[in-house]
Tab-separated table of C-alpha atoms in Angstrom:
chain	number	residue	atom	x	y	z
A	1	MET	CA	-45.573	13.488	-5.239
A	2	ASP	CA	-43.745	15.469	-2.552
A	3	GLY	CA	-45.360	13.369	0.176
A	4	ARG	CA	-44.405	10.094	-1.509
A	5	LEU	CA	-40.851	11.268	-2.072
A	6	GLN	CA	-40.540	12.249	1.568
A	7	LEU	CA	-41.827	8.824	2.647
A	8	VAL	CA	-39.312	7.039	0.382
A	9	LEU	CA	-36.466	9.111	1.812
A	10	LEU	CA	-37.530	8.313	5.368
A	11	LEU	CA	-37.625	4.584	4.587
A	12	LEU	CA	-34.158	4.713	3.011
A	13	LEU	CA	-32.749	6.515	6.035
A	14	ALA	CA	-34.287	3.954	8.391
A	15	ALA	CA	-32.841	1.051	6.388
A	16	SER	CA	-29.424	2.694	6.393
A	17	GLY	CA	-29.579	3.061	10.150
A	18	LEU	CA	-30.395	-0.621	10.601
A	19	ARG	CA	-27.466	-1.635	8.429
A	20	GLY	CA	-25.162	0.619	10.441
A	21	GLN	CA	-26.190	-1.273	13.574
A	22	GLY	CA	-25.179	-4.548	11.951
A	23	LEU	CA	-28.709	-5.748	11.173
A	24	GLY	CA	-29.111	-7.426	7.844
A	25	PRO	CA	-29.253	-10.762	6.090
A	26	GLY	CA	-26.162	-11.971	7.978
A	27	GLY	CA	-27.662	-11.293	11.390
A	28	PRO	CA	-26.490	-8.886	14.081
A	29	GLU	CA	-22.814	-8.131	14.541
A	30	GLU	CA	-21.727	-7.053	17.991
A	31	GLU	CA	-19.382	-4.078	17.567
A	32	ALA	CA	-17.911	-2.011	20.371
A	33	PRO	CA	-18.702	1.723	20.252
A	34	GLU	CA	-15.829	4.073	19.403
A	35	GLU	CA	-15.586	5.399	22.957
A	36	GLU	CA	-15.063	1.920	24.449
A	37	GLU	CA	-11.495	1.097	25.502
A	38	VAL	CA	-9.896	-2.186	24.460
A	39	PRO	CA	-8.563	-4.004	27.560
A	40	GLU	CA	-4.802	-4.567	27.884
A	41	GLU	CA	-2.464	-6.992	29.653
A	42	ASP	CA	1.242	-6.165	29.886
A	43	GLY	CA	0.894	-3.630	27.089
A	44	ILE	CA	-0.868	-6.116	24.804
A	45	LEU	CA	-4.413	-5.502	23.586
A	46	VAL	CA	-6.812	-8.298	24.549
A	47	LEU	CA	-9.231	-8.710	21.674
A	48	SER	CA	-12.578	-10.391	21.177
A	49	GLN	CA	-15.192	-10.582	18.461
A	50	ARG	CA	-16.630	-7.398	19.928
A	51	THR	CA	-13.418	-5.339	20.058
A	52	LEU	CA	-11.357	-6.483	17.054
A	53	GLY	CA	-13.059	-4.046	14.695
A	54	LEU	CA	-12.524	-1.192	17.149
A	55	ALA	CA	-8.817	-2.046	17.473
A	56	LEU	CA	-8.394	-2.130	13.690
A	57	ARG	CA	-9.979	1.304	13.413
A	58	LYS	CA	-7.825	2.811	16.148
A	59	HIS	CA	-4.458	1.288	15.152
A	60	ARG	CA	-3.118	1.513	11.607
A	61	THR	CA	-0.800	-1.477	12.134
A	62	LEU	CA	-1.714	-4.347	14.422
A	63	LEU	CA	-0.014	-7.702	15.049
A	64	VAL	CA	-2.497	-10.191	16.513
A	65	GLN	CA	-1.533	-13.476	18.165
A	66	PHE	CA	-4.112	-16.263	18.283
A	67	TYR	CA	-3.232	-18.514	21.206
A	68	ALA	CA	-4.597	-21.303	23.396
A	69	PRO	CA	-4.130	-21.299	27.179
A	70	TRP	CA	-3.002	-24.949	27.118
A	71	CYS	CA	-0.443	-24.522	24.289
A	72	GLY	CA	3.169	-24.879	25.435
A	73	HIS	CA	4.512	-22.965	22.442
A	74	CYS	CA	2.185	-20.064	23.287
A	75	LYS	CA	3.415	-20.063	26.890
A	76	ALA	CA	7.022	-19.930	25.673
A	77	LEU	CA	6.209	-17.034	23.339
A	78	ALA	CA	4.265	-14.991	25.916
A	79	PRO	CA	7.185	-13.280	27.723
A	80	GLU	CA	8.959	-12.463	24.450
A	81	TYR	CA	5.729	-11.051	23.015
A	82	SER	CA	5.329	-8.796	26.069
A	83	LYS	CA	8.940	-7.639	25.797
A	84	ALA	CA	8.416	-6.773	22.138
A	85	ALA	CA	5.355	-4.710	23.048
A	86	ALA	CA	7.424	-2.811	25.626
A	87	VAL	CA	10.237	-2.174	23.137
A	88	LEU	CA	7.815	-0.756	20.564
A	89	ALA	CA	6.045	1.363	23.170
A	90	ALA	CA	9.379	2.848	24.301
A	91	GLU	CA	10.058	3.834	20.684
A	92	SER	CA	6.571	5.343	20.321
A	93	ALA	CA	6.089	3.031	17.358
A	94	LYS	CA	2.749	3.095	15.602
A	95	ALA	CA	2.408	-0.680	15.681
A	96	ARG	CA	0.528	-2.375	18.510
A	97	LEU	CA	0.562	-5.989	19.625
A	98	ALA	CA	-2.638	-7.829	20.466
A	99	LYS	CA	-3.810	-11.321	21.347
A	100	VAL	CA	-6.924	-13.437	20.967
A	101	ASP	CA	-7.795	-16.508	23.030
A	102	GLY	CA	-8.703	-18.822	20.166
A	103	THR	CA	-10.463	-21.287	22.445
A	104	ALA	CA	-12.873	-18.575	23.623
A	105	GLU	CA	-13.230	-16.656	20.353
A	106	THR	CA	-14.061	-19.450	17.956
A	107	GLU	CA	-15.771	-17.109	15.478
A	108	LEU	CA	-12.498	-15.235	15.015
A	109	THR	CA	-10.458	-18.421	14.613
A	110	GLN	CA	-12.881	-19.512	11.896
A	111	GLU	CA	-12.841	-16.099	10.220
A	112	PHE	CA	-9.036	-16.086	9.982
A	113	ALA	CA	-8.634	-19.828	9.315
A	114	VAL	CA	-6.573	-20.478	12.435
A	115	THR	CA	-5.656	-24.173	12.553
A	116	GLU	CA	-2.640	-24.095	14.869
A	117	TYR	CA	-1.277	-22.152	17.817
A	118	PRO	CA	0.297	-19.740	18.070
A	119	THR	CA	-0.764	-18.093	14.798
A	120	LEU	CA	0.040	-14.432	14.200
A	121	ARG	CA	-1.585	-12.145	11.663
A	122	PHE	CA	-0.435	-8.627	10.730
A	123	PHE	CA	-3.186	-6.129	9.903
A	124	ARG	CA	-2.445	-2.907	8.057
A	125	ASP	CA	-4.663	0.155	7.566
A	126	GLY	CA	-7.676	-1.560	9.135
A	127	ASN	CA	-7.858	-4.170	6.373
A	128	ARG	CA	-9.608	-7.105	8.007
A	129	THR	CA	-9.871	-9.341	4.961
A	130	HIS	CA	-6.221	-9.702	3.875
A	131	PRO	CA	-3.874	-9.834	6.886
A	132	GLU	CA	-0.254	-10.877	6.350
A	133	GLU	CA	0.936	-14.055	8.021
A	134	TYR	CA	3.758	-13.470	10.507
A	135	THR	CA	6.797	-15.593	9.698
A	136	GLY	CA	9.433	-13.877	11.826
A	137	PRO	CA	11.403	-14.876	14.919
A	138	ARG	CA	10.003	-15.834	18.317
A	139	GLU	CA	12.323	-13.524	20.261
A	140	ALA	CA	11.359	-10.011	21.353
A	141	ASP	CA	14.032	-8.184	19.341
A	142	GLY	CA	13.155	-10.138	16.207
A	143	ILE	CA	9.431	-9.449	16.561
A	144	ALA	CA	10.098	-5.735	17.009
A	145	GLU	CA	12.486	-5.589	14.044
A	146	TRP	CA	10.039	-7.491	11.806
A	147	LEU	CA	7.446	-4.821	12.532
A	148	ARG	CA	9.872	-1.914	12.098
A	149	ARG	CA	10.662	-3.058	8.583
A	150	ARG	CA	6.969	-2.963	7.739
A	151	LEU	CA	6.279	0.367	9.365
A	152	GLY	CA	9.049	2.206	7.582
A	153	PRO	CA	11.475	1.602	4.721
A	154	SER	CA	13.244	-1.751	4.907
A	155	ALA	CA	16.401	-0.169	3.512
A	156	THR	CA	18.120	3.208	3.811
A	157	ARG	CA	18.415	5.357	0.689
A	158	LEU	CA	22.026	6.502	0.319
A	159	GLU	CA	22.878	9.809	-1.331
A	160	ASP	CA	26.627	10.245	-0.753
A	161	GLU	CA	29.856	8.535	0.263
A	162	GLU	CA	29.603	9.605	3.885
A	163	GLY	CA	26.153	8.051	4.284
A	164	ALA	CA	27.257	4.840	2.598
A	165	GLN	CA	30.370	4.483	4.741
A	166	THR	CA	28.440	5.221	7.925
A	167	LEU	CA	25.986	2.447	7.091
A	168	ILE	CA	28.768	-0.026	6.234
A	169	ASP	CA	30.549	0.727	9.504
A	170	SER	CA	27.376	0.322	11.575
A	171	ARG	CA	27.005	-3.474	11.409
A	172	ASP	CA	29.006	-6.641	10.798
A	173	VAL	CA	26.956	-7.415	7.686
A	174	VAL	CA	25.521	-4.659	5.466
A	175	VAL	CA	23.884	-5.144	2.055
A	176	ILE	CA	23.688	-2.273	-0.446
A	177	GLY	CA	21.817	-2.394	-3.731
A	178	PHE	CA	23.308	-0.268	-6.494
A	179	PHE	CA	20.591	0.455	-9.079
A	180	LYS	CA	20.814	2.995	-11.907
A	181	ASP	CA	17.011	3.323	-12.034
A	182	LEU	CA	15.181	3.284	-8.707
A	183	GLN	CA	11.867	2.829	-10.517
A	184	ASP	CA	13.001	-0.539	-11.852
A	185	GLU	CA	11.111	-3.571	-10.490
A	186	ASP	CA	14.437	-5.004	-9.322
A	187	VAL	CA	14.434	-2.367	-6.580
A	188	ALA	CA	11.029	-3.570	-5.369
A	189	THR	CA	12.385	-7.133	-5.271
A	190	PHE	CA	15.398	-5.959	-3.268
A	191	LEU	CA	13.248	-4.066	-0.736
A	192	ALA	CA	10.895	-7.029	-0.360
A	193	LEU	CA	13.813	-9.279	0.554
A	194	ALA	CA	15.086	-6.672	3.020
A	195	GLN	CA	11.809	-6.866	4.944
A	196	ASP	CA	12.511	-10.408	6.114
A	197	ALA	CA	16.322	-10.657	6.232
A	198	LEU	CA	16.368	-9.353	9.790
A	199	ASP	CA	19.981	-10.230	10.592
A	200	MET	CA	21.290	-7.891	7.891
A	201	THR	CA	21.118	-4.130	7.403
A	202	PHE	CA	20.148	-2.827	3.949
A	203	GLY	CA	20.738	0.279	1.897
A	204	PHE	CA	20.235	1.238	-1.738
A	205	THR	CA	21.372	3.990	-4.087
A	206	ASP	CA	21.353	5.287	-7.651
A	207	GLN	CA	24.165	7.817	-7.181
A	208	PRO	CA	26.916	7.652	-9.878
A	209	GLU	CA	29.576	8.717	-7.360
A	210	LEU	CA	28.820	5.638	-5.260
A	211	PHE	CA	28.992	3.349	-8.280
A	212	GLN	CA	32.427	4.823	-8.969
A	213	LYS	CA	33.615	4.649	-5.336
A	214	PHE	CA	32.917	0.926	-5.142
A	215	GLY	CA	34.155	0.110	-8.642
A	216	LEU	CA	30.767	-0.748	-10.176
A	217	THR	CA	29.431	-0.119	-13.668
A	218	LYS	CA	26.246	-2.226	-13.617
A	219	ASP	CA	23.371	-2.880	-11.220
A	220	THR	CA	24.856	-4.911	-8.382
A	221	VAL	CA	23.970	-6.004	-4.861
A	222	VAL	CA	27.056	-5.853	-2.634
A	223	LEU	CA	27.382	-7.577	0.744
A	224	PHE	CA	29.923	-5.845	3.000
A	225	LYS	CA	31.172	-7.780	6.037
A	226	LYS	CA	33.755	-7.253	8.754
A	227	PHE	CA	35.221	-10.745	8.437
A	228	ASP	CA	36.658	-13.213	5.909
A	229	GLU	CA	36.712	-11.730	2.365
A	230	GLY	CA	35.185	-8.418	3.435
A	231	ARG	CA	32.910	-8.127	0.393
A	232	ALA	CA	30.860	-10.219	-2.038
A	233	ASP	CA	29.161	-8.932	-5.224
A	234	PHE	CA	25.941	-10.199	-6.818
A	235	LEU	CA	25.565	-8.911	-10.375
A	236	VAL	CA	21.971	-8.300	-11.475
A	237	ASP	CA	21.170	-10.136	-14.729
A	238	GLU	CA	20.452	-7.479	-17.352
A	239	GLU	CA	17.945	-9.667	-19.201
A	240	LEU	CA	16.278	-11.684	-16.434
A	241	GLY	CA	16.464	-9.089	-13.679
A	242	LEU	CA	16.926	-9.718	-9.976
A	243	ASP	CA	15.810	-13.176	-8.880
A	244	LEU	CA	14.599	-13.186	-5.267
A	245	GLY	CA	15.546	-16.813	-4.602
A	246	ASP	CA	19.034	-16.516	-6.091
A	247	LEU	CA	19.772	-13.309	-4.181
A	248	SER	CA	18.422	-14.754	-0.950
A	249	ARG	CA	20.708	-17.789	-1.126
A	250	PHE	CA	23.699	-15.659	-2.138
A	251	LEU	CA	23.254	-13.381	0.873
A	252	LEU	CA	22.738	-16.316	3.223
A	253	VAL	CA	25.867	-18.144	2.047
A	254	HIS	CA	28.125	-15.071	1.977
A	255	SER	CA	26.893	-13.628	5.269
A	256	MET	CA	28.176	-16.741	7.026
A	257	ARG	CA	31.726	-17.057	8.263
A	258	LEU	CA	33.916	-19.425	6.280
A	259	VAL	CA	34.254	-21.522	9.428
A	260	MET	CA	31.203	-21.759	11.672
A	261	GLU	CA	31.429	-22.621	15.359
A	262	PHE	CA	28.661	-25.111	16.119
A	263	ASN	CA	26.311	-24.178	18.964
A	264	SER	CA	22.614	-23.597	19.578
A	265	GLN	CA	22.860	-19.991	18.356
A	266	THR	CA	24.614	-20.749	15.056
A	267	SER	CA	22.901	-24.033	14.166
A	268	PRO	CA	19.755	-22.430	12.679
A	269	LYS	CA	21.863	-20.525	10.166
A	270	ILE	CA	24.076	-23.544	9.459
A	271	PHE	CA	21.106	-25.678	8.434
A	272	ALA	CA	19.194	-22.889	6.701
A	273	ALA	CA	22.088	-22.268	4.305
A	274	ARG	CA	21.037	-25.193	2.092
A	275	ILE	CA	24.682	-26.216	1.602
A	276	LEU	CA	24.521	-29.970	1.120
A	277	ASN	CA	28.071	-30.854	2.191
A	278	HIS	CA	29.336	-30.273	5.737
A	279	LEU	CA	32.911	-30.819	6.908
A	280	LEU	CA	33.203	-31.053	10.691
A	281	LEU	CA	36.395	-30.656	12.695
A	282	PHE	CA	36.027	-32.118	16.179
A	283	VAL	CA	38.358	-30.528	18.737
A	284	ASN	CA	38.621	-29.869	22.434
A	285	ARG	CA	39.188	-26.129	22.733
A	286	THR	CA	40.623	-26.469	26.210
A	287	LEU	CA	43.701	-28.161	24.687
A	288	ALA	CA	46.341	-25.960	23.039
A	289	PRO	CA	47.380	-28.572	20.386
A	290	HIS	CA	43.743	-28.767	19.263
A	291	ARG	CA	43.410	-24.985	19.007
A	292	GLU	CA	46.484	-24.881	16.793
A	293	LEU	CA	44.630	-26.925	14.171
A	294	LEU	CA	41.997	-24.242	13.611
A	295	ALA	CA	44.218	-22.010	11.456
A	296	GLY	CA	44.910	-24.754	8.918
A	297	PHE	CA	41.241	-25.736	8.841
A	298	ALA	CA	40.248	-22.118	8.121
A	299	GLU	CA	42.964	-21.770	5.475
A	300	ALA	CA	41.430	-24.612	3.483
A	301	ALA	CA	37.890	-23.196	3.545
A	302	PRO	CA	37.766	-20.312	0.975
A	303	PRO	CA	37.810	-22.359	-2.267
A	304	PHE	CA	34.851	-24.417	-0.999
A	305	ARG	CA	32.496	-21.549	-0.034
A	306	GLY	CA	28.957	-22.436	-1.094
A	307	GLN	CA	29.931	-26.038	-1.823
A	308	VAL	CA	31.191	-27.307	1.544
A	309	LEU	CA	30.338	-25.745	4.895
A	310	PHE	CA	33.227	-25.884	7.362
A	311	VAL	CA	32.100	-26.388	10.975
A	312	VAL	CA	34.058	-26.652	14.226
A	313	VAL	CA	32.518	-28.823	16.947
A	314	ASP	CA	33.945	-28.330	20.443
A	315	VAL	CA	33.528	-31.664	22.257
A	316	GLY	CA	33.956	-29.882	25.561
A	317	ALA	CA	30.829	-27.791	25.011
A	318	SER	CA	27.921	-30.204	25.512
A	319	ASN	CA	28.051	-31.644	21.996
A	320	ASP	CA	28.020	-35.329	22.986
A	321	HIS	CA	24.978	-35.945	20.777
A	322	VAL	CA	27.003	-34.942	17.697
A	323	LEU	CA	29.821	-37.297	18.675
A	324	GLN	CA	27.284	-40.063	19.152
A	325	TYR	CA	25.703	-39.418	15.781
A	326	PHE	CA	29.023	-39.796	14.017
A	327	GLY	CA	29.967	-42.842	16.083
A	328	LEU	CA	32.900	-41.054	17.698
A	329	LYS	CA	34.421	-41.143	21.163
A	330	THR	CA	36.127	-38.238	22.889
A	331	GLU	CA	39.510	-39.962	22.764
A	332	GLU	CA	39.351	-40.009	18.930
A	333	VAL	CA	39.406	-36.192	18.808
A	334	PRO	CA	40.823	-34.265	16.950
A	335	THR	CA	39.368	-35.696	13.784
A	336	LEU	CA	37.398	-34.808	10.665
A	337	ARG	CA	34.053	-36.058	9.369
A	338	PHE	CA	32.366	-35.192	6.079
A	339	ILE	CA	28.606	-35.584	5.619
A	340	ASN	CA	26.294	-35.049	2.664
A	341	MET	CA	22.988	-33.742	3.998
A	342	GLU	CA	20.976	-35.101	1.074
A	343	THR	CA	22.204	-38.692	1.150
A	344	THR	CA	23.246	-38.640	4.860
A	345	LYS	CA	26.417	-40.503	3.868
A	346	LYS	CA	29.330	-39.877	6.213
A	347	TYR	CA	33.032	-40.053	5.359
A	348	ALA	CA	36.215	-40.210	7.434
A	349	PRO	CA	39.825	-39.517	6.383
A	350	ALA	CA	42.536	-42.113	6.645
A	351	ALA	CA	43.299	-42.864	10.268
A	352	GLY	CA	46.300	-41.211	11.848
A	353	GLY	CA	46.702	-38.418	9.312
A	354	PRO	CA	47.467	-34.862	10.486
A	355	VAL	CA	44.871	-32.073	10.245
A	356	THR	CA	46.508	-29.417	8.054
A	357	ALA	CA	45.301	-27.082	5.324
A	358	ALA	CA	46.701	-29.473	2.703
A	359	SER	CA	45.145	-32.601	4.229
A	360	VAL	CA	41.766	-30.925	4.689
A	361	THR	CA	41.776	-29.704	1.081
A	362	ALA	CA	42.782	-33.133	-0.232
A	363	PHE	CA	40.091	-34.857	1.853
A	364	CYS	CA	37.357	-32.536	0.521
A	365	HIS	CA	38.438	-33.036	-3.086
A	366	ALA	CA	38.574	-36.797	-2.577
A	367	VAL	CA	35.032	-36.984	-1.192
A	368	LEU	CA	33.589	-34.616	-3.786
A	369	GLY	CA	35.373	-36.511	-6.541
A	370	GLY	CA	33.960	-39.847	-5.409
A	371	GLN	CA	37.349	-41.226	-4.417
A	372	VAL	CA	36.313	-42.029	-0.845
A	373	LYS	CA	34.125	-45.085	-1.263
A	374	THR	CA	33.211	-46.149	2.242
A	375	PRO	CA	30.427	-44.101	3.817
A	376	ARG	CA	30.155	-44.352	7.573
A	377	GLY	CA	26.777	-45.184	9.094
A	378	ALA	CA	24.572	-43.952	6.262
A	379	ALA	CA	21.921	-46.549	6.984
A	380	THR	CA	21.410	-45.405	10.555
A	381	ALA	CA	21.332	-41.651	10.050
A	382	ARG	CA	18.922	-39.868	12.335
A	383	LYS	CA	18.656	-36.692	14.357
A	384	TRP	CA	19.830	-36.785	17.920
A	385	LEU	CA	17.933	-35.507	20.928
A	386	ARG	CA	19.214	-35.010	24.410
A	387	PRO	CA	17.696	-37.436	26.908
A	388	GLY	CA	14.154	-36.474	27.802
A	389	ARG	CA	13.806	-33.433	25.549
A	390	PRO	CA	14.856	-31.911	22.225
A	391	TRP	CA	18.388	-30.520	22.476
A	392	LEU	CA	17.617	-27.079	21.041
A	393	ARG	CA	14.621	-26.004	23.084
A	394	SER	CA	12.274	-27.680	25.516
A	395	THR	CA	9.188	-26.346	23.712
A	396	ARG	CA	10.126	-27.997	20.410
A	397	THR	CA	8.587	-31.403	19.708
A	398	MET	CA	10.351	-33.612	17.159
A	399	ARG	CA	9.743	-36.884	15.370
A	400	THR	CA	12.728	-39.243	15.273
A	401	SER	CA	11.559	-42.157	13.130
A	402	SER	CA	12.591	-40.698	9.771
A	403	SER	CA	15.053	-37.975	10.748
A	404	ARG	CA	17.933	-37.450	8.350
A	405	SER	CA	20.431	-34.860	9.618
A	406	TRP	CA	23.140	-34.743	12.245
A	407	THR	CA	21.243	-32.223	14.355
A	408	PRO	CA	17.602	-31.165	14.669
A	409	GLN	CA	16.353	-28.857	11.961
A	410	PRO	CA	16.857	-25.158	12.727
A	411	MET	CA	14.170	-23.678	14.916
A	412	SER	CA	11.967	-21.328	12.878
A	413	TRP	CA	8.523	-19.921	13.207
A	414	ARG	CA	6.576	-22.595	11.345
A	415	PRO	CA	7.918	-26.094	12.150
A	416	SER	CA	6.504	-26.658	15.618
A	417	LEU	CA	2.982	-25.566	16.511
A	418	CYS	CA	-0.020	-26.848	18.458
A	419	THR	CA	-3.091	-27.805	16.459
A	420	ALA	CA	-6.141	-25.676	17.134
A	421	SER	CA	-7.970	-28.286	19.148
A	422	LEU	CA	-7.905	-29.177	22.829
A	423	PRO	CA	-5.243	-31.832	23.523
A	424	SER	CA	-6.292	-35.205	24.805
A	425	SER	CA	-5.600	-36.257	28.379
A	426	THR	CA	-2.686	-38.416	27.271
A	427	SER	CA	-0.820	-36.271	24.791
A	428	GLN	CA	-0.872	-32.905	23.123
A	429	ARG	CA	-1.195	-32.977	19.363
A	430	VAL	CA	1.653	-31.080	17.768
A	431	ARG	CA	2.272	-30.221	14.148
A	432	VAL	CA	5.922	-30.750	13.307
A	433	GLY	CA	7.500	-29.385	10.161
A	434	ARG	CA	6.155	-28.365	6.827
């Protein structure tokens, strides 16, 4: 019996050794030994089928970009991705950035269902089977901040008045969640939203003295801002709890200025706000009489927050495509135009009227009340591109046949990507929008 038992043990050990080398029913798996170093380029790990497993074992958090050498969007991302890696390295952050050439590592693209480039996946704690899809910005600072909020807490816990005031003073927009019970699931919802709202700074507290300082008696999310009203409160529903979608829209709407200046930096936020009605004041800022109109325009805005978005378009700042869309000429400025983003119907006030707080208010009420009956150019609504390329960014490809808004949709991570197949000799296939 002892001899047989010894033989069985030897066979089991041998089988275990074969499995450890990747031999089994699925065939051999090529894995790099622990002592092998993963190659790097500009501070970014260069991964393959052989080294991905090693990288996941060595780095607790890993952001991996799947790219194609021919993809224009990947080329545009490359310098920002390298900058983000440098920023994180300077902070001694635990996260590392990596990349995979999807055209050379087809097994990995199949494993992670990569269908478009660039695609980024975030791996945590070596978990290879359930990576998180990256949905953050394309700029270096945004990439780094997206990772920071996953490495550590997405919001600062506040214990006293000094800490709360310091946080409020630190940024233009600060959001603080006041919760009487930090174990409540509403807190988890709040922290989850904070992970992705990268343009805001978040804090949370359960301290009674802070409830009292800010005049609160119930669970409330408060947005503090250094402009316009200064503060906006979102009361948590005692029965339904904190709704992620409702809070997200509230923060987006109230973090915006009452009057937005239209340019390539502000347009993504303008069109992400999901406010259906836009009122545009066209002016030439180089002219003093035009600048004097801005105060009255801003005075009319507060009652319409969340219902009508007030936007100033400077015709002297390369906004000819917006003029063209509304059928305007420079000599017609200053003037107002109202547009509903859902119907694309456009409205104009009576010709020759002054632009004052009273006239702007009356015009908004008239359009919203259905008293202005003649829409301008609704049948020909389409997005406008600068000659030869999209107006926002040269790497963004747009369709124009069925476009419906007065400017291209805001640039975000998902809308414009290359499909994961080699482009033809005549044109590169591009996925636009979702």
